Amino acid sequence: MLPNPTLDQLQVFLTVAETGSFSAASRTLNRAQSVISYTIANLEAQLEVPLFERSGARQPKLTEAGKALLEDARRLVSDLEVMRARVKGLKEGLEAEVSVAISVMVPSHAVVDVLRGFRDKFPSVALSLTVGELGVVMDLVLSGKATIGIGGALLKQHDALVAEQIGHSFMMPVAAHDHPLAKIGRPLTLADVREETQLVVTDASGLTKGRDFNVLSYKTWRVSDIATKHSLIRGGLGWGGLPASLIRNDLRSGALVHLDLPSFEQGEYPIYAMRRIASPPGPAASWMIDAFRVRLEQCPRHADFTAQLAEMSPPDLPIAAE
């Protein structure tokens, strides 16, 4: 008789493999551990191959057969999620509410323009908006707390997530005009910044735990959000990277100075529209994604922005179109 595993068995198999233990899977699925063990045993009996090595190990380890079948299980579950999503989209009309998570790296002018258009286009649709740093946007989408996410930092691949690049952004190292680094008058070396306090944002999502991005100083102050970081840098309490779209007026007025620091990675990085496969966007959320794509295409490229900085003094720097 050909094996005929159920969807539930495959989902339990994937959860055990991804969480690393039967007990963790039981917590994730909110089922008794005995039910998890019984389900895996039945699946192994159906397939007539062992999926996990249990003897002599504290945690179950995938057998060679288990490793080979893992991708098949993922594909089958994913295909069913796509089917469910398509049915949901066909059955549902306009959303009652759109929940969106937006990265601080998305230019504020673009956010305001898109949300103004959203309000005019869909006056009956409620909006729930969360703005976050680093992995927060991805975390909110994966957890189902946000219908869509607009941001960068795709920190890990996930089978449940669909991500489409719709724009770009970039960070710039800056300091207050009276900060010691702003007065050096030449390209900065690592030695110049090592002993100066650098302001760093802590990722509330935990997805980047143990990882630092562009942290060059030995002295760091860690803050919870980009707005606090911006205020402290403006106040001369340290230096750090800030989104170019956030500081354009500060650069124009001279309140902040762009630091010529080759060691700081300033290249463009993509902005994505993210959603769960199982939660396709309705008409209003789909409109919002398209509107962000169109609006972000108008944002200046990194090379254009930095060329303006190099050629003009801060008081004369024009506000780049966003």
mmCIF file of C-alpha atoms in Angstrom:
data_model
loop_
_atom_site.group_PDB
_atom_site.id
_atom_site.type_symbol
_atom_site.label_atom_id
_atom_site.label_comp_id
_atom_site.label_asym_id
_atom_site.label_seq_id
_atom_site.Cartn_x
_atom_site.Cartn_y
_atom_site.Cartn_z
ATOM 1 C CA MET A 1 0.000 0.000 0.000
ATOM 2 C CA LEU A 2 1.379 3.403 -0.941
ATOM 3 C CA PRO A 3 2.092 5.803 1.938
ATOM 4 C CA ASN A 4 -0.587 8.434 2.479
ATOM 5 C CA PRO A 5 0.656 10.842 5.162
ATOM 6 C CA THR A 6 -1.760 13.479 6.413
ATOM 7 C CA LEU A 7 -1.111 17.194 6.363
ATOM 8 C CA ASP A 8 -1.160 17.221 10.164
ATOM 9 C CA GLN A 9 1.581 14.568 10.300
ATOM 10 C CA LEU A 10 3.744 16.588 7.904
ATOM 11 C CA GLN A 11 3.251 19.776 9.908
ATOM 12 C CA VAL A 12 4.248 17.992 13.122
ATOM 13 C CA PHE A 13 7.303 16.525 11.356
ATOM 14 C CA LEU A 14 8.368 19.999 10.161
ATOM 15 C CA THR A 15 7.856 21.519 13.605
ATOM 16 C CA VAL A 16 9.984 18.865 15.352
ATOM 17 C CA ALA A 17 12.731 19.285 12.740
ATOM 18 C CA GLU A 18 12.699 23.088 12.992
ATOM 19 C CA THR A 19 12.423 23.391 16.790
ATOM 20 C CA GLY A 20 14.933 20.600 17.468
ATOM 21 C CA SER A 21 12.956 18.559 19.972
ATOM 22 C CA PHE A 22 9.635 16.869 20.648
ATOM 23 C CA SER A 23 9.077 19.000 23.748
ATOM 24 C CA ALA A 24 9.685 22.244 21.855
ATOM 25 C CA ALA A 25 7.308 21.098 19.124
ATOM 26 C CA SER A 26 4.653 20.308 21.723
ATOM 27 C CA ARG A 27 4.939 23.859 23.094
ATOM 28 C CA THR A 28 4.862 25.408 19.629
ATOM 29 C CA LEU A 29 1.795 23.406 18.547
ATOM 30 C CA ASN A 30 0.173 23.503 22.004
ATOM 31 C CA ARG A 31 -0.153 19.724 22.119
ATOM 32 C CA ALA A 32 0.951 17.108 24.614
ATOM 33 C CA GLN A 33 4.416 15.689 23.948
ATOM 34 C CA SER A 34 2.916 12.197 23.842
ATOM 35 C CA VAL A 35 0.681 13.316 20.945
ATOM 36 C CA ILE A 36 3.738 14.647 19.079
ATOM 37 C CA SER A 37 5.600 11.363 19.591
ATOM 38 C CA TYR A 38 2.569 9.302 18.552
ATOM 39 C CA THR A 39 2.086 11.404 15.380
ATOM 40 C CA ILE A 40 5.731 11.000 14.336
ATOM 41 C CA ALA A 41 5.608 7.265 15.011
ATOM 42 C CA ASN A 42 2.499 6.934 12.828
ATOM 43 C CA LEU A 43 4.153 8.962 10.051
ATOM 44 C CA GLU A 44 7.234 6.736 10.177
ATOM 45 C CA ALA A 45 4.982 3.688 9.987
ATOM 46 C CA GLN A 46 3.192 5.185 6.973
ATOM 47 C CA LEU A 47 6.469 5.934 5.177
ATOM 48 C CA GLU A 48 8.157 2.756 6.419
ATOM 49 C CA VAL A 49 11.387 4.647 7.212
ATOM 50 C CA PRO A 50 12.692 6.172 10.469
ATOM 51 C CA LEU A 51 12.761 9.983 10.376
ATOM 52 C CA PHE A 52 14.607 10.661 13.643
ATOM 53 C CA GLU A 53 17.433 8.958 15.515
ATOM 54 C CA ARG A 54 16.368 8.717 19.145
ATOM 55 C CA SER A 55 18.778 6.294 20.816
ATOM 56 C CA GLY A 56 21.783 7.727 22.620
ATOM 57 C CA ALA A 57 20.866 11.368 21.963
ATOM 58 C CA ARG A 58 19.175 13.922 24.215
ATOM 59 C CA GLN A 59 17.570 15.563 21.202
ATOM 60 C CA PRO A 60 16.085 13.810 18.157
ATOM 61 C CA LYS A 61 18.347 13.966 15.121
ATOM 62 C CA LEU A 62 17.149 13.620 11.549
ATOM 63 C CA THR A 63 18.107 10.390 9.844
ATOM 64 C CA GLU A 64 19.340 10.447 6.265
ATOM 65 C CA ALA A 65 15.808 9.534 5.181
ATOM 66 C CA GLY A 66 14.427 12.319 7.369
ATOM 67 C CA LYS A 67 16.757 14.860 5.764
ATOM 68 C CA ALA A 68 15.766 13.685 2.284
ATOM 69 C CA LEU A 69 12.037 13.907 3.030
ATOM 70 C CA LEU A 70 12.191 17.223 4.886
ATOM 71 C CA GLU A 71 12.189 19.338 1.723
ATOM 72 C CA ASP A 72 9.351 17.279 0.253
ATOM 73 C CA ALA A 73 7.289 17.915 3.387
ATOM 74 C CA ARG A 74 8.036 21.632 3.243
ATOM 75 C CA ARG A 75 7.004 21.824 -0.396
ATOM 76 C CA LEU A 76 3.728 19.970 0.186
ATOM 77 C CA VAL A 77 2.772 22.125 3.173
ATOM 78 C CA SER A 78 3.774 25.291 1.303
ATOM 79 C CA ASP A 79 1.708 24.295 -1.755
ATOM 80 C CA LEU A 80 -1.333 23.788 0.445
ATOM 81 C CA GLU A 81 -0.778 27.200 2.061
ATOM 82 C CA VAL A 82 -0.718 28.758 -1.410
ATOM 83 C CA MET A 83 -3.994 27.025 -2.251
ATOM 84 C CA ARG A 84 -5.578 28.163 1.006
ATOM 85 C CA ALA A 85 -4.360 31.708 0.375
ATOM 86 C CA ARG A 86 -5.835 31.739 -3.136
ATOM 87 C CA VAL A 87 -9.210 30.532 -1.836
ATOM 88 C CA LYS A 88 -9.148 33.150 0.907
ATOM 89 C CA GLY A 89 -8.431 35.895 -1.596
ATOM 90 C CA LEU A 90 -11.289 34.736 -3.836
ATOM 91 C CA LYS A 91 -13.782 34.622 -0.967
ATOM 92 C CA GLU A 92 -12.876 37.890 0.690
ATOM 93 C CA GLY A 93 -13.580 41.388 -0.508
ATOM 94 C CA LEU A 94 -12.202 44.654 0.828
ATOM 95 C CA GLU A 95 -10.431 44.368 4.187
ATOM 96 C CA ALA A 96 -11.934 45.903 7.308
ATOM 97 C CA GLU A 97 -8.414 46.798 8.503
ATOM 98 C CA VAL A 98 -4.895 46.755 7.150
ATOM 99 C CA SER A 99 -2.092 46.194 9.650
ATOM 100 C CA VAL A 100 1.269 47.339 8.317
ATOM 101 C CA ALA A 101 4.759 47.345 9.818
ATOM 102 C CA ILE A 102 7.171 49.883 8.311
ATOM 103 C CA SER A 103 10.926 50.145 8.791
ATOM 104 C CA VAL A 104 12.476 53.414 9.909
ATOM 105 C CA MET A 105 14.629 53.134 6.791
ATOM 106 C CA VAL A 106 11.614 53.908 4.584
ATOM 107 C CA PRO A 107 11.684 57.681 3.899
ATOM 108 C CA SER A 108 9.091 59.466 6.033
ATOM 109 C CA HIS A 109 7.910 61.616 3.126
ATOM 110 C CA ALA A 110 7.163 58.448 1.143
ATOM 111 C CA VAL A 111 5.237 56.996 4.102
ATOM 112 C CA VAL A 112 3.131 60.145 4.486
ATOM 113 C CA ASP A 113 2.379 60.351 0.758
ATOM 114 C CA VAL A 114 1.331 56.704 0.509
ATOM 115 C CA LEU A 115 -0.824 56.807 3.636
ATOM 116 C CA ARG A 116 -2.501 60.005 2.446
ATOM 117 C CA GLY A 117 -3.405 58.254 -0.792
ATOM 118 C CA PHE A 118 -4.559 55.197 1.170
ATOM 119 C CA ARG A 119 -6.873 57.331 3.294
ATOM 120 C CA ASP A 120 -8.434 58.926 0.219
ATOM 121 C CA LYS A 121 -8.724 55.639 -1.718
ATOM 122 C CA PHE A 122 -10.049 53.465 1.117
ATOM 123 C CA PRO A 123 -11.886 55.700 3.617
ATOM 124 C CA SER A 124 -13.726 52.730 5.166
ATOM 125 C CA VAL A 125 -10.596 50.661 5.868
ATOM 126 C CA ALA A 126 -9.025 51.054 9.311
ATOM 127 C CA LEU A 127 -5.238 51.232 9.565
ATOM 128 C CA SER A 128 -2.905 49.808 12.199
ATOM 129 C CA LEU A 129 0.648 51.117 11.795
ATOM 130 C CA THR A 130 3.814 50.017 13.573
ATOM 131 C CA VAL A 131 7.230 51.546 12.863
ATOM 132 C CA GLY A 132 10.235 49.469 13.859
ATOM 133 C CA GLU A 133 13.960 48.956 13.508
ATOM 134 C CA LEU A 134 16.048 46.058 12.194
ATOM 135 C CA GLY A 135 14.219 42.741 12.565
ATOM 136 C CA VAL A 136 10.985 44.106 14.049
ATOM 137 C CA VAL A 137 9.192 44.406 10.693
ATOM 138 C CA MET A 138 9.989 40.836 9.673
ATOM 139 C CA ASP A 139 9.084 39.562 13.145
ATOM 140 C CA LEU A 140 5.667 41.258 13.073
ATOM 141 C CA VAL A 141 4.846 39.799 9.658
ATOM 142 C CA LEU A 142 5.955 36.271 10.605
ATOM 143 C CA SER A 143 3.938 36.388 13.823
ATOM 144 C CA GLY A 144 0.818 37.506 11.949
ATOM 145 C CA LYS A 145 0.604 40.809 13.838
ATOM 146 C CA ALA A 146 1.109 42.704 10.575
ATOM 147 C CA THR A 147 -0.603 41.929 7.274
ATOM 148 C CA ILE A 148 2.286 43.409 5.309
ATOM 149 C CA GLY A 149 5.730 44.726 6.125
ATOM 150 C CA ILE A 150 7.655 47.432 4.274
ATOM 151 C CA GLY A 151 11.344 47.355 5.121
ATOM 152 C CA GLY A 152 14.766 45.845 4.728
ATOM 153 C CA ALA A 153 16.698 43.459 6.946
ATOM 154 C CA LEU A 154 15.637 40.078 5.576
ATOM 155 C CA LEU A 155 17.551 38.440 8.378
ATOM 156 C CA LYS A 156 16.657 34.847 7.583
ATOM 157 C CA GLN A 157 14.924 32.849 4.899
ATOM 158 C CA HIS A 158 11.527 31.526 5.875
ATOM 159 C CA ASP A 159 9.223 29.237 3.902
ATOM 160 C CA ALA A 160 6.138 31.058 5.190
ATOM 161 C CA LEU A 161 7.333 34.454 3.948
ATOM 162 C CA VAL A 162 7.066 36.128 0.547
ATOM 163 C CA ALA A 163 9.386 39.105 -0.002
ATOM 164 C CA GLU A 164 9.552 41.352 -3.073
ATOM 165 C CA GLN A 165 12.057 44.170 -3.513
ATOM 166 C CA ILE A 166 10.254 47.471 -4.101
ATOM 167 C CA GLY A 167 12.927 50.098 -3.386
ATOM 168 C CA HIS A 168 16.210 50.960 -1.706
ATOM 169 C CA SER A 169 17.646 52.935 1.189
ATOM 170 C CA PHE A 170 20.996 53.650 2.811
ATOM 171 C CA MET A 171 22.609 54.767 6.077
ATOM 172 C CA MET A 172 25.115 57.577 6.512
ATOM 173 C CA PRO A 173 27.645 58.037 9.357
ATOM 174 C CA VAL A 174 27.134 61.444 10.960
ATOM 175 C CA ALA A 175 28.018 63.525 13.989
ATOM 176 C CA ALA A 176 27.023 66.919 15.367
ATOM 177 C CA HIS A 177 28.823 69.883 13.803
ATOM 178 C CA ASP A 178 30.837 70.475 17.000
ATOM 179 C CA HIS A 179 31.750 66.813 17.590
ATOM 180 C CA PRO A 180 35.525 66.061 17.545
ATOM 181 C CA LEU A 181 35.151 63.739 14.549
ATOM 182 C CA ALA A 182 33.477 66.487 12.529
ATOM 183 C CA LYS A 183 36.508 68.743 12.987
ATOM 184 C CA ILE A 184 39.250 66.402 11.759
ATOM 185 C CA GLY A 185 38.942 67.585 8.162
ATOM 186 C CA ARG A 186 40.143 64.447 6.380
ATOM 187 C CA PRO A 187 38.886 60.922 5.709
ATOM 188 C CA LEU A 188 38.537 59.134 9.029
ATOM 189 C CA THR A 189 40.331 55.934 9.932
ATOM 190 C CA LEU A 190 39.277 53.225 12.344
ATOM 191 C CA ALA A 191 41.757 54.633 14.843
ATOM 192 C CA ASP A 192 39.915 57.971 14.753
ATOM 193 C CA VAL A 193 36.563 56.475 15.727
ATOM 194 C CA ARG A 194 37.601 53.602 18.008
ATOM 195 C CA GLU A 195 37.599 55.684 21.189
ATOM 196 C CA GLU A 196 34.621 57.884 20.293
ATOM 197 C CA THR A 197 31.187 56.844 21.587
ATOM 198 C CA GLN A 198 29.032 55.283 18.874
ATOM 199 C CA LEU A 199 25.233 55.253 19.211
ATOM 200 C CA VAL A 200 23.727 51.860 18.293
ATOM 201 C CA VAL A 201 20.095 50.733 18.076
ATOM 202 C CA THR A 202 19.198 47.466 19.816
ATOM 203 C CA ASP A 203 16.944 45.111 17.854
ATOM 204 C CA ALA A 204 13.770 44.557 19.888
ATOM 205 C CA SER A 205 12.834 41.516 17.773
ATOM 206 C CA GLY A 206 15.843 39.463 18.877
ATOM 207 C CA LEU A 207 16.429 38.279 15.300
ATOM 208 C CA THR A 208 19.877 39.897 15.248
ATOM 209 C CA LYS A 209 20.891 38.828 18.750
ATOM 210 C CA GLY A 210 24.667 38.516 18.903
ATOM 211 C CA ARG A 211 25.155 40.394 15.620
ATOM 212 C CA ASP A 212 26.276 43.996 15.172
ATOM 213 C CA PHE A 213 26.120 46.005 11.959
ATOM 214 C CA ASN A 214 28.660 48.758 11.271
ATOM 215 C CA VAL A 215 29.702 48.952 14.930
ATOM 216 C CA LEU A 216 33.262 50.284 14.766
ATOM 217 C CA SER A 217 33.866 51.956 18.130
ATOM 218 C CA TYR A 218 35.025 50.293 21.317
ATOM 219 C CA LYS A 219 32.633 52.555 23.241
ATOM 220 C CA THR A 220 28.928 52.097 22.461
ATOM 221 C CA TRP A 221 25.703 53.461 23.836
ATOM 222 C CA ARG A 222 22.756 51.237 22.939
ATOM 223 C CA VAL A 223 19.324 52.799 22.543
ATOM 224 C CA SER A 224 15.889 51.368 21.822
ATOM 225 C CA ASP A 225 14.923 53.345 18.730
ATOM 226 C CA ILE A 226 16.194 55.487 15.868
ATOM 227 C CA ALA A 227 14.493 58.670 17.107
ATOM 228 C CA THR A 228 16.445 58.564 20.374
ATOM 229 C CA LYS A 229 19.652 57.835 18.476
ATOM 230 C CA HIS A 230 18.998 60.809 16.197
ATOM 231 C CA SER A 231 18.424 63.148 19.148
ATOM 232 C CA LEU A 232 21.550 62.040 20.990
ATOM 233 C CA ILE A 233 23.746 62.397 17.915
ATOM 234 C CA ARG A 234 22.330 65.872 17.264
ATOM 235 C CA GLY A 235 23.124 66.677 20.885
ATOM 236 C CA GLY A 236 26.794 65.796 20.394
ATOM 237 C CA LEU A 237 26.742 62.709 22.624
ATOM 238 C CA GLY A 238 28.217 60.406 20.015
ATOM 239 C CA TRP A 239 28.347 59.503 16.353
ATOM 240 C CA GLY A 240 26.529 56.844 14.357
ATOM 241 C CA GLY A 241 24.715 55.845 11.200
ATOM 242 C CA LEU A 242 21.290 57.316 10.432
ATOM 243 C CA PRO A 243 18.943 56.918 7.446
ATOM 244 C CA ALA A 244 19.779 59.538 4.821
ATOM 245 C CA SER A 245 16.101 60.404 4.406
ATOM 246 C CA LEU A 246 15.833 61.215 8.124
ATOM 247 C CA ILE A 247 18.770 63.616 8.293
ATOM 248 C CA ARG A 248 18.501 65.516 5.008
ATOM 249 C CA ASN A 249 17.398 68.733 6.761
ATOM 250 C CA ASP A 250 20.105 68.354 9.425
ATOM 251 C CA LEU A 251 22.731 68.029 6.699
ATOM 252 C CA ARG A 252 21.300 71.033 4.873
ATOM 253 C CA SER A 253 21.341 73.240 7.985
ATOM 254 C CA GLY A 254 24.719 71.998 9.180
ATOM 255 C CA ALA A 255 23.344 70.609 12.460
ATOM 256 C CA LEU A 256 24.822 67.256 11.433
ATOM 257 C CA VAL A 257 27.964 66.586 9.400
ATOM 258 C CA HIS A 258 28.501 63.606 7.139
ATOM 259 C CA LEU A 259 31.604 61.712 8.254
ATOM 260 C CA ASP A 260 33.971 60.601 5.511
ATOM 261 C CA LEU A 261 34.524 57.150 6.997
ATOM 262 C CA PRO A 262 35.458 54.491 4.395
ATOM 263 C CA SER A 263 35.228 51.691 6.978
ATOM 264 C CA PHE A 264 31.499 52.365 7.445
ATOM 265 C CA GLU A 265 29.473 50.405 4.874
ATOM 266 C CA GLN A 266 27.239 52.961 3.169
ATOM 267 C CA GLY A 267 26.048 51.086 0.110
ATOM 268 C CA GLU A 268 22.397 50.809 -0.783
ATOM 269 C CA TYR A 269 20.396 47.968 0.608
ATOM 270 C CA PRO A 270 16.977 46.855 -0.646
ATOM 271 C CA ILE A 271 13.583 47.621 0.810
ATOM 272 C CA TYR A 272 11.120 44.745 0.596
ATOM 273 C CA ALA A 273 7.375 44.275 0.752
ATOM 274 C CA MET A 274 6.848 41.248 3.000
ATOM 275 C CA ARG A 275 3.820 39.081 3.720
ATOM 276 C CA ARG A 276 2.971 35.584 4.834
ATOM 277 C CA ILE A 277 2.097 33.073 2.114
ATOM 278 C CA ALA A 278 -0.968 32.078 4.135
ATOM 279 C CA SER A 279 -2.189 35.706 4.357
ATOM 280 C CA PRO A 280 -2.440 37.203 0.874
ATOM 281 C CA PRO A 281 -3.039 40.957 0.813
ATOM 282 C CA GLY A 282 -6.540 42.105 0.003
ATOM 283 C CA PRO A 283 -7.323 44.984 -2.359
ATOM 284 C CA ALA A 284 -6.332 47.749 0.064
ATOM 285 C CA ALA A 285 -3.066 46.126 1.184
ATOM 286 C CA SER A 286 -2.168 45.295 -2.429
ATOM 287 C CA TRP A 287 -2.759 48.917 -3.392
ATOM 288 C CA MET A 288 -0.476 50.033 -0.562
ATOM 289 C CA ILE A 289 2.363 47.764 -1.713
ATOM 290 C CA ASP A 290 2.091 49.087 -5.277
ATOM 291 C CA ALA A 291 1.949 52.683 -4.028
ATOM 292 C CA PHE A 292 5.131 52.200 -1.992
ATOM 293 C CA ARG A 293 6.857 50.681 -5.026
ATOM 294 C CA VAL A 294 5.991 53.707 -7.191
ATOM 295 C CA ARG A 295 6.912 56.210 -4.462
ATOM 296 C CA LEU A 296 10.232 54.580 -3.577
ATOM 297 C CA GLU A 297 11.300 54.606 -7.229
ATOM 298 C CA GLN A 298 11.489 58.391 -6.876
ATOM 299 C CA CYS A 299 13.965 58.300 -3.976
ATOM 300 C CA PRO A 300 17.548 59.429 -4.730
ATOM 301 C CA ARG A 301 20.261 56.876 -5.297
ATOM 302 C CA HIS A 302 23.165 56.691 -2.877
ATOM 303 C CA ALA A 303 25.698 57.916 -5.458
ATOM 304 C CA ASP A 304 23.602 60.995 -6.284
ATOM 305 C CA PHE A 305 23.104 61.891 -2.643
ATOM 306 C CA THR A 306 26.776 61.541 -1.707
ATOM 307 C CA ALA A 307 27.840 63.481 -4.798
ATOM 308 C CA GLN A 308 25.740 66.397 -3.584
ATOM 309 C CA LEU A 309 27.405 66.174 -0.193
ATOM 310 C CA ALA A 310 30.860 66.254 -1.742
ATOM 311 C CA GLU A 311 30.160 69.252 -3.972
ATOM 312 C CA MET A 312 28.149 71.520 -1.676
ATOM 313 C CA SER A 313 28.622 72.976 1.755
ATOM 314 C CA PRO A 314 25.982 71.883 4.277
ATOM 315 C CA PRO A 315 23.974 75.167 4.344
ATOM 316 C CA ASP A 316 23.578 74.966 0.564
ATOM 317 C CA LEU A 317 22.688 71.288 0.333
ATOM 318 C CA PRO A 318 19.305 70.913 -1.418
ATOM 319 C CA ILE A 319 16.650 68.604 -0.093
ATOM 320 C CA ALA A 320 16.767 65.581 -2.378
ATOM 321 C CA ALA A 321 13.425 64.568 -3.859
ATOM 322 C CA GLU A 322 11.831 61.625 -2.086
#
